[in-house]
Coordinates of C-alpha atoms and ligand atoms in Angstrom, one line a residue:
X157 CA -18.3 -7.7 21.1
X158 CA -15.6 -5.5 22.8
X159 CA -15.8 -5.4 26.2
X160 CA -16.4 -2.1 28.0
X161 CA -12.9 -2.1 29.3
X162 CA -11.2 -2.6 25.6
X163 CA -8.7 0.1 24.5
X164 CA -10.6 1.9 21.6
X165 CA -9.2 2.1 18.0
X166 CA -7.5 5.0 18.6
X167 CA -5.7 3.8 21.8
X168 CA -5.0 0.2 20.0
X169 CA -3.2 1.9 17.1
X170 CA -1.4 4.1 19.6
X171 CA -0.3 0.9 21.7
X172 CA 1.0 -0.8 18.4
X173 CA 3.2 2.5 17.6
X174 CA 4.2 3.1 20.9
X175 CA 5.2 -1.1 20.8
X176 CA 7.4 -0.5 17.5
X177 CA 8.9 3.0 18.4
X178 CA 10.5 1.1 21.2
X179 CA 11.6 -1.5 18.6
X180 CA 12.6 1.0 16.3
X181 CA 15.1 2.6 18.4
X182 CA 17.0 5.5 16.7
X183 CA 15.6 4.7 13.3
X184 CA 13.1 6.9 12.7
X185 CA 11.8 6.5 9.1
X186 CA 9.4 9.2 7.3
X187 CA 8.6 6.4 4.4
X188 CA 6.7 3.2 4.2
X189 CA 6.3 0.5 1.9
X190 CA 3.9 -1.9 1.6
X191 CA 4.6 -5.3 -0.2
X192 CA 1.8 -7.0 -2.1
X193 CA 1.6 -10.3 -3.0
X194 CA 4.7 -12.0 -4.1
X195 CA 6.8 -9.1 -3.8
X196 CA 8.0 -9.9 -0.7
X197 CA 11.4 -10.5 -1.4
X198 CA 12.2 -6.5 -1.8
X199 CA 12.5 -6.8 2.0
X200 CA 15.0 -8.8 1.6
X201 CA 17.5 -5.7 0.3
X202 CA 17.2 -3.9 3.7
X203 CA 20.3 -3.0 5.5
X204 CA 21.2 -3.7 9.0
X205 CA 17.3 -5.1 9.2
X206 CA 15.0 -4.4 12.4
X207 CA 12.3 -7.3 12.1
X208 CA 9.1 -7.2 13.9
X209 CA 6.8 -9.9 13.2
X210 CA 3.3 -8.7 13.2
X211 CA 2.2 -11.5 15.6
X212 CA 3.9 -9.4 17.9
X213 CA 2.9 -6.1 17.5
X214 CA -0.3 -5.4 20.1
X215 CA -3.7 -5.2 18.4
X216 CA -1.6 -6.1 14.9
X217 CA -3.6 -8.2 12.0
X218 CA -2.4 -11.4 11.0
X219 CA -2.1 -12.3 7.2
X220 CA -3.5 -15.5 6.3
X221 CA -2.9 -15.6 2.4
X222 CA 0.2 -17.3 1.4
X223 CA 3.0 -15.1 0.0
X224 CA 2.1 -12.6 2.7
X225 CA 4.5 -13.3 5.4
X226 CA 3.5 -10.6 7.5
X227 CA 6.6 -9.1 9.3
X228 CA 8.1 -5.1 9.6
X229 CA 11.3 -4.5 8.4
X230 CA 13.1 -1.4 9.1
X231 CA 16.2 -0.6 7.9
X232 CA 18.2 1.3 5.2
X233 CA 17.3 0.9 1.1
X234 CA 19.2 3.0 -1.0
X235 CA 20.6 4.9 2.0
X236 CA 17.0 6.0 2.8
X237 CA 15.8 4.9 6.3
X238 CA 12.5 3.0 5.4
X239 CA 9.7 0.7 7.6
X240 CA 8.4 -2.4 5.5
X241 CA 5.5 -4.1 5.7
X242 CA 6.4 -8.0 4.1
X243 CA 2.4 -8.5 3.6
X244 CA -0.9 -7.2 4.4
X245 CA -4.1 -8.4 5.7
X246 CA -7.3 -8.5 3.2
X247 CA -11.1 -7.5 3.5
X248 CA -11.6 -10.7 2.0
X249 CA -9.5 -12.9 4.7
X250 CA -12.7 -11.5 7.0
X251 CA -11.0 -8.5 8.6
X252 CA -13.0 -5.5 9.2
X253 CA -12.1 -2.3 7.4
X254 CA -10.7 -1.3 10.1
X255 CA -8.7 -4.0 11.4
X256 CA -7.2 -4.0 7.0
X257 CA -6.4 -0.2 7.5
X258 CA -4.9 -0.8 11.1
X259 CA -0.7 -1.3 10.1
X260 CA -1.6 2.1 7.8
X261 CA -2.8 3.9 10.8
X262 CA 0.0 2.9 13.2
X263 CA 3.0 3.9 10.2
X264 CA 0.3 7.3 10.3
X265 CA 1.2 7.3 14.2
X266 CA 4.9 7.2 13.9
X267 CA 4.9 9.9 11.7
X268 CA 6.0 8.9 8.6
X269 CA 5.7 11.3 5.5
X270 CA 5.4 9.2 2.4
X271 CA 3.6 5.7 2.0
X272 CA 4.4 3.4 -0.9
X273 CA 1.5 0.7 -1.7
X274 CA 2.5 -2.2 -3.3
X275 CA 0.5 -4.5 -4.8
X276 CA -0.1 -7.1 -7.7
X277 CA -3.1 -6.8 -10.5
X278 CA -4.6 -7.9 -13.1
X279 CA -3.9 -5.8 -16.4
X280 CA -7.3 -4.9 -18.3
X281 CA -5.4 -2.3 -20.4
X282 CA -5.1 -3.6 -23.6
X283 CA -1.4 -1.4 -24.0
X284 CA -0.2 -3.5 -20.5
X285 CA 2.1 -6.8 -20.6
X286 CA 2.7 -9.5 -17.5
X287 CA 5.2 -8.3 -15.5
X288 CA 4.9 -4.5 -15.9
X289 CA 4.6 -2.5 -13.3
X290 CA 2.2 0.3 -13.6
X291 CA 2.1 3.7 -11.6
X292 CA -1.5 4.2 -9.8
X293 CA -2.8 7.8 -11.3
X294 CA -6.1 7.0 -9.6
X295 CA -8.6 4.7 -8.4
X296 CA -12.4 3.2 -8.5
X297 CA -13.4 1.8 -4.9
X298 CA -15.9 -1.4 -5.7
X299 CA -14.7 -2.6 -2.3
X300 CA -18.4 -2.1 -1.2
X301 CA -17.2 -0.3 1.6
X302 CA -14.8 3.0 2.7
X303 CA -12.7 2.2 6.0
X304 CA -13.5 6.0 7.1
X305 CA -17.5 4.9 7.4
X306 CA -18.5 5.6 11.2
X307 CA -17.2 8.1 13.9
X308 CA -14.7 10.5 12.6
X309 CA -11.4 10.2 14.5
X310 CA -10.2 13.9 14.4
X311 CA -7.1 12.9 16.5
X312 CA -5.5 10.3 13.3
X313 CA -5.0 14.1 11.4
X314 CA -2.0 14.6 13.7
X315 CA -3.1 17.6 14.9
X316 CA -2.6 19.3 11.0
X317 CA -5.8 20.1 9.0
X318 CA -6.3 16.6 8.0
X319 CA -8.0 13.8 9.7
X320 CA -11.0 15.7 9.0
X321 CA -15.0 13.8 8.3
X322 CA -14.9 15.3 4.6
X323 CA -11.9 15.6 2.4
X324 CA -10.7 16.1 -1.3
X325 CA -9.4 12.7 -2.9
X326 CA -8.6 14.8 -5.8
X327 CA -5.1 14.2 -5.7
X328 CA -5.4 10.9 -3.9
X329 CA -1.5 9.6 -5.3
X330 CA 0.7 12.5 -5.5
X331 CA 1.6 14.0 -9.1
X332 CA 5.3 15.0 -7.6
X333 CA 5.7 11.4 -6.7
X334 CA 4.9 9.8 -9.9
X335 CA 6.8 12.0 -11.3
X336 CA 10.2 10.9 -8.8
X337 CA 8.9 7.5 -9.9
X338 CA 9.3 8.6 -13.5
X339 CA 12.9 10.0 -13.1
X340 CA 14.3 7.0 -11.3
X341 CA 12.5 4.5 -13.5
X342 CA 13.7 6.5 -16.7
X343 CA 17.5 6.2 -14.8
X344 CA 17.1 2.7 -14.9
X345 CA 16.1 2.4 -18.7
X346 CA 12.4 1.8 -18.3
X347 CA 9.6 3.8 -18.7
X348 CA 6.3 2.9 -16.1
X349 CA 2.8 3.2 -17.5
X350 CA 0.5 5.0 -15.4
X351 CA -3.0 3.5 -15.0
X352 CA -6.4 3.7 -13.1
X353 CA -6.8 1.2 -10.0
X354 CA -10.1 -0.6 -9.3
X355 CA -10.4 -2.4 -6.0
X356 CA -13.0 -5.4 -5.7
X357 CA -13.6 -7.6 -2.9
X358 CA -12.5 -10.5 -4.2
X359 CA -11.3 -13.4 -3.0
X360 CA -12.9 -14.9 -6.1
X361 CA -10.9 -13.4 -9.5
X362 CA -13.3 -11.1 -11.9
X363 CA -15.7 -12.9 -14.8
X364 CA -14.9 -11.6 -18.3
X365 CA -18.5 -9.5 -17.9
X366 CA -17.0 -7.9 -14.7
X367 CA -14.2 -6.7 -16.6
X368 CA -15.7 -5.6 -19.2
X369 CA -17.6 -3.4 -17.3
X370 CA -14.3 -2.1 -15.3
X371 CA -13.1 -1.3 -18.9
X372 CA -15.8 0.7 -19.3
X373 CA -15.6 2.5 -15.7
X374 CA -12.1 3.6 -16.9
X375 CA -10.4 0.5 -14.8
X376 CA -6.5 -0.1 -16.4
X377 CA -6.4 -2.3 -13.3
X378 CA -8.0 -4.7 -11.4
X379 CA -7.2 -6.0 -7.6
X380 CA -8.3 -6.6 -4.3
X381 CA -6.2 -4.1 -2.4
X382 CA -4.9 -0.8 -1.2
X383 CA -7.7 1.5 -2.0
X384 CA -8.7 1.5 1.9
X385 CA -4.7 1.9 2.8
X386 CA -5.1 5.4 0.3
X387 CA -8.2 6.3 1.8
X388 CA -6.8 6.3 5.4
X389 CA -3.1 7.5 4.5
X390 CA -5.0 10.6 3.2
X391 CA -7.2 11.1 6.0
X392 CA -3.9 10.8 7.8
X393 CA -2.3 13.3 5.4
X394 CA 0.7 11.3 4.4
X395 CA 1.6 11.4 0.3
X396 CA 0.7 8.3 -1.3
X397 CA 2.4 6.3 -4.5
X398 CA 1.0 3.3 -5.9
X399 CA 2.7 0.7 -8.1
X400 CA 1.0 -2.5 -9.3
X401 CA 2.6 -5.0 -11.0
X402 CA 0.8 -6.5 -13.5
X403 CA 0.9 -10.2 -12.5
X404 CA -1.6 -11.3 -15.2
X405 CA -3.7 -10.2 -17.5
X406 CA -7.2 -9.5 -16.4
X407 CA -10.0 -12.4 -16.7
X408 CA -11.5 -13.1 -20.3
X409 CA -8.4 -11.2 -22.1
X410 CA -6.5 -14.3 -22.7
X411 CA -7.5 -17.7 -23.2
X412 CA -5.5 -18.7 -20.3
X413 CA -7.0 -19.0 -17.0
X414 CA -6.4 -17.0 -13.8
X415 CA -4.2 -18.3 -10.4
X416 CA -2.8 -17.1 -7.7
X417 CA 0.3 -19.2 -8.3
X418 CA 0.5 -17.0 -11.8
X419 CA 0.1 -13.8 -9.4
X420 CA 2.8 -15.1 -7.0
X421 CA 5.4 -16.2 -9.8
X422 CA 5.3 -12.9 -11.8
X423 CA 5.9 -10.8 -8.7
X424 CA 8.8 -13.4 -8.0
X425 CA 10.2 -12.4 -11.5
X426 CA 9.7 -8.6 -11.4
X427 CA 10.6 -8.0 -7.4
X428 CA 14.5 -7.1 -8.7
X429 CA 13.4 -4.4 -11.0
X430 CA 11.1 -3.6 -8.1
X431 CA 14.0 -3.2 -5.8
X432 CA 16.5 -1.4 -8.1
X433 CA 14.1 1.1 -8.8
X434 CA 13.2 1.6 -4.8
X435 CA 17.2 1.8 -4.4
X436 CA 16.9 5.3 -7.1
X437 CA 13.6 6.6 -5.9
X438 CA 14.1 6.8 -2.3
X439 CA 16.9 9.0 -1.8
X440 CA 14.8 11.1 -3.9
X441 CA 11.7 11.1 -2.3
X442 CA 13.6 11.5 1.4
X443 CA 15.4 15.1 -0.4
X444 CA 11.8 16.2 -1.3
X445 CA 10.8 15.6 2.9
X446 CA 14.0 17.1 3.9
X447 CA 13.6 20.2 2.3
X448 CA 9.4 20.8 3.0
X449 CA 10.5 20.1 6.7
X450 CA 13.2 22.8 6.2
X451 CA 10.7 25.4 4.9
X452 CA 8.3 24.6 7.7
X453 CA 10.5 24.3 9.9
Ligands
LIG737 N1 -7.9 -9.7 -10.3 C1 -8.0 -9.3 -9.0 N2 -6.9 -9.2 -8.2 C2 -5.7 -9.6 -8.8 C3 -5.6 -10.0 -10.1 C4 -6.8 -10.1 -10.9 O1 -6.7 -10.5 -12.1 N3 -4.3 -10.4 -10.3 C5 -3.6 -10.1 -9.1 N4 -4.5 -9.6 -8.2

């Protein structure tokens, strides 16, 4: 139970801003990226690195999966000025939905424009191959839960016209972003599926049955992930992209068995093209900010 003297959410989240603003010093970055599992290493291609490990950062969840090392990096890729999140925490490590979408509401707090989600899943598409990564067009939440259910916070819609009780998901991972995505992947010789997201519990991987069901809800994908981060960098009214790397193929479509060693070693392999294509996209991405700031401003 909290006590009556706790900080609430909303002052916690403020608290753990306020705490990396100070860290940040004159870096002030208007895009995030989250690393999912095994991906880590994209971190690694920051310039002139800030690091923050999360055990220091007030009210801030611990990861307790390994491959999540759980640790902000801030710095420059591709000349962009970027914040990093080197792991995330899980509903199924026991976290509340809150506590899993707390590091998405502080990056919310410290204004940033653009959030990149990052994670590894298991292909049910039958067009989809280990190791490619996919571009999210949309998702299924089979979470069981939505990290927006109780007391609306009107304050986390930055005092624009989001953060509201009700809002459109329609667009939950931005067309104009993809379509960066597309650009810089193209530049680099590849060309990214785009795919449907759904988000289970987990920790447990899927049964054949389960996934043939997904198939049937329109699932490409399968993973136990950033659907809550979208759901709460929306209410916050930041721009969303999603990439999943396809570490294995979903449950019952080979004959091979599913691990989280498999997840963890195809991330390993594909984290390069991961990086190069971060090192085209972002430049991008930060002209399309510059110039909406302009016109608003
Ligand atoms: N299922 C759920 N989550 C995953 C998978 C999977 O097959 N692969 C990586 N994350």
């Amino acid at each position: 139970m909290t006590s009556p003297h706790a900080p609430s959410y909303f002052d916690q989240v403020n608290e753990a801003a306020e705490f990396l603003r100070g860290k940040l010093g004159a870096l002030a970055p208007r895009i995030g990226i989250v690393l999912g599992s095994g991906l880590g290493a994209v971190a690694e291609a920051v310039i002139d690195p800030v690091v923050v490990p999360y055990a220091e950062i007030p009210h801030f969840p611990q990861s307790t999966v390994e491959g999540h090392s759980g640790r902000i990096i801030a710095g420059l890729l591709g000349g962009t000025t970027v914040i990093v999140m080197q792991g995330r925490v899980h509903f199924y490590e026991g976290y509340t939905p809150q506590q899993v979408t707390f590091p998405m509401r502080v990056l919310g707090r410290l204004g940033l424009e653009t959030v990149i989600l990052t994670n590894a899943s298991g292909g049910i598409n039958a067009n989809y191959q280990v190791g490619q990564l996919v571009l999210i067009s949309d998702h299924v939440n089979s979470l069981g839960f939505n990290p927006l259910v109780g007391a609306n916070e009107a304050r986390f819609g930055n005092g624009s016209s989001t953060g509201l009780r009700f809002f459109d998901m329609t667009e939950a991972y931005s067309i104009d972003l993809r379509t960066l995505a597309q650009n810089a992947a193209r530049a680099e010789g590849s060309v990214l599926h785009e795919g449907i997201y759904l988000a289970t519990s987990g920790p447990s991987f899927e049964t054949p049955a389960e996934i043939r069901a997904f198939r049937t809800l329109g699932a490409d994908l399968v993973g136990m992930s950033t659907v809550p981060e979208t759901i709460v960098a929306r209410h916050m009214g930041m721009r969303v992209l999603g990439i999943s790397c396809v570490t294995n193929l979903a449950a019952g479509i080979s004959a091979t068995h599913l691990s989280h060693e498999e997840v963890f070693e195809t991330g390993n392999r594909v984290q390069h093209e991961l990086t190069a294509l971060f090192k085209r996209l972002l430049p991008t991405i930060a002209t399309t900010i510059a110039s909406t700031s302009e016109r608003q401003g």
